[in-house]
């Protein structure tokens, strides 16, 4: 989209975006555009008054995720789209919906979203001018094989080749197709359970209750569980003074796998930019774990996780790095 613009403008990017989007800011700036972060509140939700003040005729693109991958904050896409329509009608909206699809509904055709990247379900898109143009899926996000995905493009959208060479994928990506992966992805879509969001919200509620009973000082990050902008499958909890990396390794010994931030940035061993943008101190962010749920989890597992966290917390809280 930005390559089609003959005049430089501004790109408004949510400050808590996934690295897959944040790292694209450098490319936008190389094209001459100015990337401006959109602030969020303590929940990790877009600050709508701040966004309103940033909008103007020179805004080419607004990009924000549907669900934050670290704290489970759902962004109010409809309100953002309404602000765009009123103050920056020529700006495109891109939504990274990888963590939202199947879990949080979004009528992207009605909202005139130009680009939507997600993982998940059957695709239904209108051909209207204001409808969906591009969307992508990643199979591993809904229990399909890793290394396979889908790109949906409206017929009138020009695309350049991702990999040059053969004419596979209609000339858009050279190389032999991964047929077993494609079949596996389709089967994962077909068998994804109905009612998954409701089940995961119940599990998330139980896990948080268990953790707060086991560790009264445990602090939830992100929207409250009764907040409409709370996603059902991601729970962020700060367990000060125990560092998240220490707790993470301890839980691995029990066969419990959690995260200390974005999995795509785990090797960098640095404080989460998402939590910092939400106003957490470096010390709080350094003691935060992310618990990600799926429809196959059980209530018994939630209870077991809380007890294991308590066991390690009681031992590790005496050993604080100075």
Short mmCIF file of C-alpha atoms in Angstrom, two decimals:
data_model
loop_
_atom_site.label_atom_id
_atom_site.label_comp_id
_atom_site.label_asym_id
_atom_site.label_seq_id
_atom_site.Cartn_x
_atom_site.Cartn_y
_atom_site.Cartn_z
CA UNK A 1 0.00 0.00 0.00
CA UNK A 2 2.71 2.50 0.97
CA UNK A 3 4.66 1.80 -2.23
CA UNK A 4 1.75 3.16 -4.24
CA UNK A 5 1.92 6.56 -2.54
CA UNK A 6 3.68 9.26 -4.54
CA UNK A 7 3.81 11.66 -1.62
CA UNK A 8 5.34 10.86 1.79
CA UNK A 9 2.96 10.80 4.71
CA UNK A 10 2.51 9.40 8.19
CA UNK A 11 2.00 5.83 9.35
CA UNK A 12 0.27 5.46 12.72
CA UNK A 13 1.36 2.24 14.42
CA UNK A 14 0.11 0.94 17.75
CA UNK A 15 2.92 1.08 20.31
CA UNK A 16 2.30 -2.51 21.46
CA UNK A 17 2.41 -4.20 18.06
CA UNK A 18 4.01 -7.59 17.45
CA UNK A 19 7.63 -7.49 16.18
CA UNK A 20 6.36 -8.73 12.80
CA UNK A 21 4.67 -5.34 12.40
CA UNK A 22 6.98 -3.11 14.43
CA UNK A 23 9.99 -4.14 12.40
CA UNK A 24 8.24 -3.01 9.22
CA UNK A 25 8.47 0.58 10.48
CA UNK A 26 12.05 0.81 9.26
CA UNK A 27 10.99 -0.10 5.74
CA UNK A 28 8.22 2.50 5.82
CA UNK A 29 10.73 5.13 6.92
CA UNK A 30 13.12 4.12 4.14
CA UNK A 31 10.28 4.92 1.73
CA UNK A 32 10.15 8.43 3.19
CA UNK A 33 7.14 8.05 5.46
CA UNK A 34 7.09 9.05 9.12
CA UNK A 35 6.07 6.34 11.59
CA UNK A 36 4.26 7.65 14.67
CA UNK A 37 3.44 5.38 17.65
CA UNK A 38 -0.13 5.31 18.95
CA UNK A 39 -0.13 5.19 22.77
CA UNK A 40 -2.14 2.74 24.85
CA UNK A 41 -3.70 2.87 28.31
CA UNK A 42 -2.84 0.70 31.34
CA UNK A 43 -4.90 -2.13 29.87
CA UNK A 44 -2.88 -2.18 26.66
CA UNK A 45 -5.86 -0.76 24.73
CA UNK A 46 -5.43 2.03 22.19
CA UNK A 47 -5.79 5.55 23.63
CA UNK A 48 -8.63 6.80 21.41
CA UNK A 49 -8.33 10.52 22.33
CA UNK A 50 -4.60 10.36 21.57
CA UNK A 51 -5.29 8.65 18.25
CA UNK A 52 -7.88 11.30 17.40
CA UNK A 53 -5.23 13.98 17.92
CA UNK A 54 -2.82 12.19 15.59
CA UNK A 55 -5.17 11.73 12.66
CA UNK A 56 -5.07 14.02 9.65
CA UNK A 57 -5.17 14.13 5.86
CA UNK A 58 -1.49 13.13 5.61
CA UNK A 59 -2.03 9.75 7.30
CA UNK A 60 -1.63 6.96 4.75
CA UNK A 61 -1.92 3.95 7.03
CA UNK A 62 -3.18 3.01 10.50
CA UNK A 63 -1.98 -0.35 11.76
CA UNK A 64 -3.10 -2.03 14.96
CA UNK A 65 -3.48 -5.59 16.15
CA UNK A 66 -6.86 -7.10 16.95
CA UNK A 67 -5.63 -8.84 20.12
CA UNK A 68 -2.35 -8.16 21.86
CA UNK A 69 -0.24 -11.30 22.00
CA UNK A 70 1.24 -10.59 25.45
CA UNK A 71 -1.64 -9.32 27.59
CA UNK A 72 -4.78 -10.27 25.64
CA UNK A 73 -6.08 -6.72 25.16
CA UNK A 74 -8.68 -6.49 22.39
CA UNK A 75 -8.48 -3.30 20.36
CA UNK A 76 -11.72 -1.36 19.62
CA UNK A 77 -11.41 -1.63 15.84
CA UNK A 78 -14.88 -0.18 15.18
CA UNK A 79 -14.07 3.01 17.10
CA UNK A 80 -10.73 3.34 15.31
CA UNK A 81 -12.44 2.91 11.95
CA UNK A 82 -15.01 5.59 12.85
CA UNK A 83 -12.22 8.04 13.71
CA UNK A 84 -10.48 7.20 10.43
CA UNK A 85 -13.69 7.80 8.45
CA UNK A 86 -14.13 11.23 10.06
CA UNK A 87 -10.57 12.55 10.23
CA UNK A 88 -8.44 10.60 7.74
CA UNK A 89 -10.78 9.09 5.13
CA UNK A 90 -7.97 8.23 2.73
CA UNK A 91 -5.98 6.24 5.30
CA UNK A 92 -5.92 2.47 5.00
CA UNK A 93 -6.36 0.29 8.07
CA UNK A 94 -4.28 -2.83 8.59
CA UNK A 95 -5.24 -5.26 11.34
CA UNK A 96 -2.96 -8.04 12.54
CA UNK A 97 -5.56 -10.54 13.64
CA UNK A 98 -3.30 -13.53 14.26
CA UNK A 99 -4.23 -13.73 17.95
CA UNK A 100 -7.85 -12.71 17.45
CA UNK A 101 -9.45 -14.82 14.79
CA UNK A 102 -11.69 -17.61 16.11
CA UNK A 103 -11.48 -16.03 19.57
CA UNK A 104 -12.74 -12.48 19.05
CA UNK A 105 -15.28 -11.51 16.35
CA UNK A 106 -14.52 -8.78 13.83
CA UNK A 107 -16.64 -7.62 10.89
CA UNK A 108 -13.76 -6.43 8.76
CA UNK A 109 -15.86 -5.90 5.61
CA UNK A 110 -18.25 -3.52 7.35
CA UNK A 111 -15.32 -1.62 8.87
CA UNK A 112 -13.58 -1.17 5.48
CA UNK A 113 -10.33 -2.66 6.70
CA UNK A 114 -7.88 -2.83 3.83
CA UNK A 115 -5.57 -5.51 5.16
CA UNK A 116 -6.18 -8.25 7.73
CA UNK A 117 -3.61 -10.84 8.73
CA UNK A 118 -5.00 -13.69 10.80
CA UNK A 119 -4.89 -17.37 11.69
CA UNK A 120 -7.96 -19.36 11.74
CA UNK A 121 -11.24 -20.13 10.05
CA UNK A 122 -13.08 -20.24 6.79
CA UNK A 123 -12.74 -17.06 4.75
CA UNK A 124 -15.74 -15.03 3.62
CA UNK A 125 -14.95 -11.70 1.99
CA UNK A 126 -16.99 -9.37 -0.18
CA UNK A 127 -15.71 -7.91 -3.42
CA UNK A 128 -16.89 -4.40 -2.63
CA UNK A 129 -14.52 -1.45 -2.82
CA UNK A 130 -14.60 -1.01 0.95
CA UNK A 131 -14.23 -4.71 1.66
CA UNK A 132 -11.29 -6.88 2.51
CA UNK A 133 -8.32 -6.78 0.15
CA UNK A 134 -5.61 -8.95 1.71
CA UNK A 135 -5.54 -11.47 4.52
CA UNK A 136 -3.14 -14.18 5.56
CA UNK A 137 -3.27 -17.26 7.77
CA UNK A 138 -0.58 -19.17 9.63
CA UNK A 139 -1.40 -22.83 10.16
CA UNK A 140 0.34 -23.32 13.50
CA UNK A 141 -1.91 -20.76 15.19
CA UNK A 142 -4.87 -23.15 15.08
CA UNK A 143 -3.05 -26.46 15.61
CA UNK A 144 -2.11 -26.97 11.97
CA UNK A 145 1.40 -27.76 10.72
CA UNK A 146 4.19 -25.23 11.08
CA UNK A 147 5.58 -23.68 7.93
CA UNK A 148 2.35 -23.47 5.96
CA UNK A 149 -0.06 -20.59 5.51
CA UNK A 150 -2.57 -18.95 3.23
CA UNK A 151 -2.65 -15.62 1.44
CA UNK A 152 -6.05 -14.42 0.25
CA UNK A 153 -5.97 -11.57 -2.25
CA UNK A 154 -8.82 -9.89 -4.07
CA UNK A 155 -8.44 -10.29 -7.83
CA UNK A 156 -7.80 -6.60 -8.43
CA UNK A 157 -4.93 -6.35 -5.94
CA UNK A 158 -1.50 -6.16 -7.62
CA UNK A 159 1.10 -8.36 -5.94
CA UNK A 160 4.79 -8.74 -6.66
CA UNK A 161 6.46 -12.15 -6.39
CA UNK A 162 7.66 -13.18 -2.93
CA UNK A 163 10.20 -15.60 -4.41
CA UNK A 164 11.29 -15.39 -8.04
CA UNK A 165 11.65 -18.54 -10.13
CA UNK A 166 8.95 -20.94 -11.26
CA UNK A 167 5.33 -20.08 -11.95
CA UNK A 168 3.93 -21.85 -8.88
CA UNK A 169 1.23 -20.09 -6.82
CA UNK A 170 0.23 -18.07 -9.91
CA UNK A 171 3.68 -16.61 -10.14
CA UNK A 172 3.62 -15.15 -6.63
CA UNK A 173 5.87 -17.66 -4.85
CA UNK A 174 8.19 -19.95 -6.75
CA UNK A 175 8.85 -23.46 -5.48
CA UNK A 176 7.02 -26.76 -5.11
CA UNK A 177 3.92 -26.47 -2.94
CA UNK A 178 3.93 -28.14 0.48
CA UNK A 179 0.97 -30.42 -0.24
CA UNK A 180 1.01 -32.36 3.08
CA UNK A 181 1.17 -29.06 4.96
CA UNK A 182 -1.71 -27.63 2.96
CA UNK A 183 -3.86 -30.70 3.67
CA UNK A 184 -2.99 -30.48 7.36
CA UNK A 185 -3.90 -26.81 7.48
CA UNK A 186 -7.28 -27.48 5.88
CA UNK A 187 -8.01 -30.28 8.34
CA UNK A 188 -7.06 -28.07 11.29
CA UNK A 189 -9.54 -25.45 10.07
CA UNK A 190 -12.28 -28.04 9.62
CA UNK A 191 -11.87 -29.58 13.07
CA UNK A 192 -11.35 -26.43 15.17
CA UNK A 193 -13.94 -26.77 17.98
CA UNK A 194 -17.02 -24.62 18.28
CA UNK A 195 -17.43 -22.74 21.55
CA UNK A 196 -13.66 -22.55 22.03
CA UNK A 197 -13.69 -18.91 23.14
CA UNK A 198 -16.20 -19.50 25.92
CA UNK A 199 -14.29 -22.53 27.19
CA UNK A 200 -10.97 -20.69 27.22
CA UNK A 201 -12.44 -17.71 29.08
CA UNK A 202 -13.69 -20.07 31.79
CA UNK A 203 -10.23 -21.62 32.02
CA UNK A 204 -8.57 -18.21 32.12
CA UNK A 205 -10.86 -17.14 34.96
CA UNK A 206 -10.06 -20.28 36.91
CA UNK A 207 -6.31 -19.92 36.37
CA UNK A 208 -6.26 -16.31 37.52
CA UNK A 209 -8.36 -17.13 40.58
CA UNK A 210 -6.06 -20.04 41.44
CA UNK A 211 -2.93 -17.92 41.01
CA UNK A 212 -4.24 -15.06 43.14
CA UNK A 213 -5.28 -17.49 45.89
CA UNK A 214 -1.87 -19.17 45.78
CA UNK A 215 0.08 -15.89 45.55
CA UNK A 216 -1.95 -12.92 46.87
CA UNK A 217 0.58 -10.43 45.47
CA UNK A 218 0.15 -11.73 41.89
CA UNK A 219 -0.86 -8.85 39.64
CA UNK A 220 -2.93 -9.25 36.49
CA UNK A 221 -1.93 -7.14 33.48
CA UNK A 222 -4.31 -6.16 30.73
CA UNK A 223 -8.10 -5.78 30.77
CA UNK A 224 -10.16 -7.13 33.67
CA UNK A 225 -11.88 -10.44 32.97
CA UNK A 226 -15.30 -8.78 32.76
CA UNK A 227 -14.03 -6.12 30.37
CA UNK A 228 -15.46 -6.54 26.83
CA UNK A 229 -11.93 -5.87 25.57
CA UNK A 230 -10.49 -8.93 27.35
CA UNK A 231 -9.48 -11.82 25.09
CA UNK A 232 -10.25 -15.33 26.37
CA UNK A 233 -6.96 -17.10 25.79
CA UNK A 234 -4.07 -14.93 27.05
CA UNK A 235 -3.32 -14.14 30.69
CA UNK A 236 -0.46 -11.89 31.81
CA UNK A 237 0.55 -11.97 35.48
CA UNK A 238 3.40 -10.23 37.32
CA UNK A 239 4.96 -12.30 40.11
CA UNK A 240 7.35 -9.84 41.77
CA UNK A 241 10.06 -10.24 42.94
CA UNK A 242 10.69 -13.50 41.02
CA UNK A 243 12.11 -12.84 37.55
CA UNK A 244 10.07 -14.28 34.71
CA UNK A 245 13.02 -16.08 33.10
CA UNK A 246 13.78 -17.85 36.38
CA UNK A 247 10.16 -18.93 36.86
CA UNK A 248 9.91 -19.95 33.21
CA UNK A 249 12.83 -22.37 33.51
CA UNK A 250 11.51 -23.75 36.80
CA UNK A 251 8.11 -24.48 35.26
CA UNK A 252 9.71 -26.19 32.28
CA UNK A 253 10.96 -28.81 34.71
CA UNK A 254 7.32 -29.56 35.54
CA UNK A 255 6.36 -29.82 31.88
CA UNK A 256 4.61 -26.43 31.97
CA UNK A 257 5.55 -24.07 29.15
CA UNK A 258 4.80 -20.38 29.49
CA UNK A 259 6.33 -17.22 28.02
CA UNK A 260 8.06 -14.12 29.30
CA UNK A 261 6.83 -11.96 26.41
CA UNK A 262 6.53 -12.30 22.65
CA UNK A 263 7.83 -15.70 21.57
CA UNK A 264 9.34 -14.04 18.49
CA UNK A 265 11.56 -11.90 20.72
CA UNK A 266 12.29 -14.42 23.47
CA UNK A 267 15.95 -14.84 22.50
CA UNK A 268 16.61 -11.14 23.03
CA UNK A 269 16.23 -11.42 26.83
CA UNK A 270 15.02 -7.85 27.23
CA UNK A 271 12.15 -6.14 29.02
CA UNK A 272 8.90 -6.28 27.07
CA UNK A 273 8.16 -3.14 25.07
CA UNK A 274 4.46 -3.95 25.35
CA UNK A 275 4.49 -3.88 29.15
CA UNK A 276 6.63 -0.74 29.17
CA UNK A 277 4.17 1.01 26.85
CA UNK A 278 1.39 0.04 29.28
CA UNK A 279 3.16 1.84 32.11
CA UNK A 280 4.72 -1.08 33.99
CA UNK A 281 8.07 -0.41 35.61
CA UNK A 282 11.10 -2.36 34.35
CA UNK A 283 11.05 -4.37 37.59
CA UNK A 284 7.38 -5.33 37.12
CA UNK A 285 7.87 -6.19 33.46
CA UNK A 286 10.89 -8.33 34.33
CA UNK A 287 8.68 -10.45 36.63
CA UNK A 288 5.80 -11.04 34.22
CA UNK A 289 4.65 -14.32 32.69
CA UNK A 290 2.25 -14.92 29.83
CA UNK A 291 -0.03 -17.97 30.02
CA UNK A 292 -1.54 -18.96 26.65
CA UNK A 293 -4.56 -21.26 26.58
CA UNK A 294 -6.11 -23.49 23.94
CA UNK A 295 -9.42 -25.40 23.70
CA UNK A 296 -7.71 -28.65 24.73
CA UNK A 297 -6.67 -27.36 28.16
CA UNK A 298 -8.61 -28.53 31.24
CA UNK A 299 -9.62 -27.15 34.63
CA UNK A 300 -7.35 -29.70 36.32
CA UNK A 301 -4.42 -28.30 34.37
CA UNK A 302 -5.22 -24.79 35.57
CA UNK A 303 -5.19 -25.98 39.17
CA UNK A 304 -1.93 -27.86 38.64
CA UNK A 305 -0.24 -24.86 37.01
CA UNK A 306 -1.18 -22.59 39.92
CA UNK A 307 0.19 -25.06 42.46
CA UNK A 308 3.45 -25.43 40.56
CA UNK A 309 3.83 -21.66 40.30
CA UNK A 310 3.21 -21.36 44.05
CA UNK A 311 5.79 -24.06 44.81
CA UNK A 312 8.50 -22.32 42.80
CA UNK A 313 7.51 -18.84 43.94
CA UNK A 314 7.89 -19.73 47.62
CA UNK A 315 11.39 -21.03 46.95
CA UNK A 316 12.59 -18.38 44.50
CA UNK A 317 11.28 -15.22 46.16
CA UNK A 318 14.14 -15.42 48.66
CA UNK A 319 16.68 -15.17 45.85
CA UNK A 320 16.31 -11.70 44.35
CA UNK A 321 18.94 -10.24 42.04
CA UNK A 322 20.40 -7.05 43.49
#
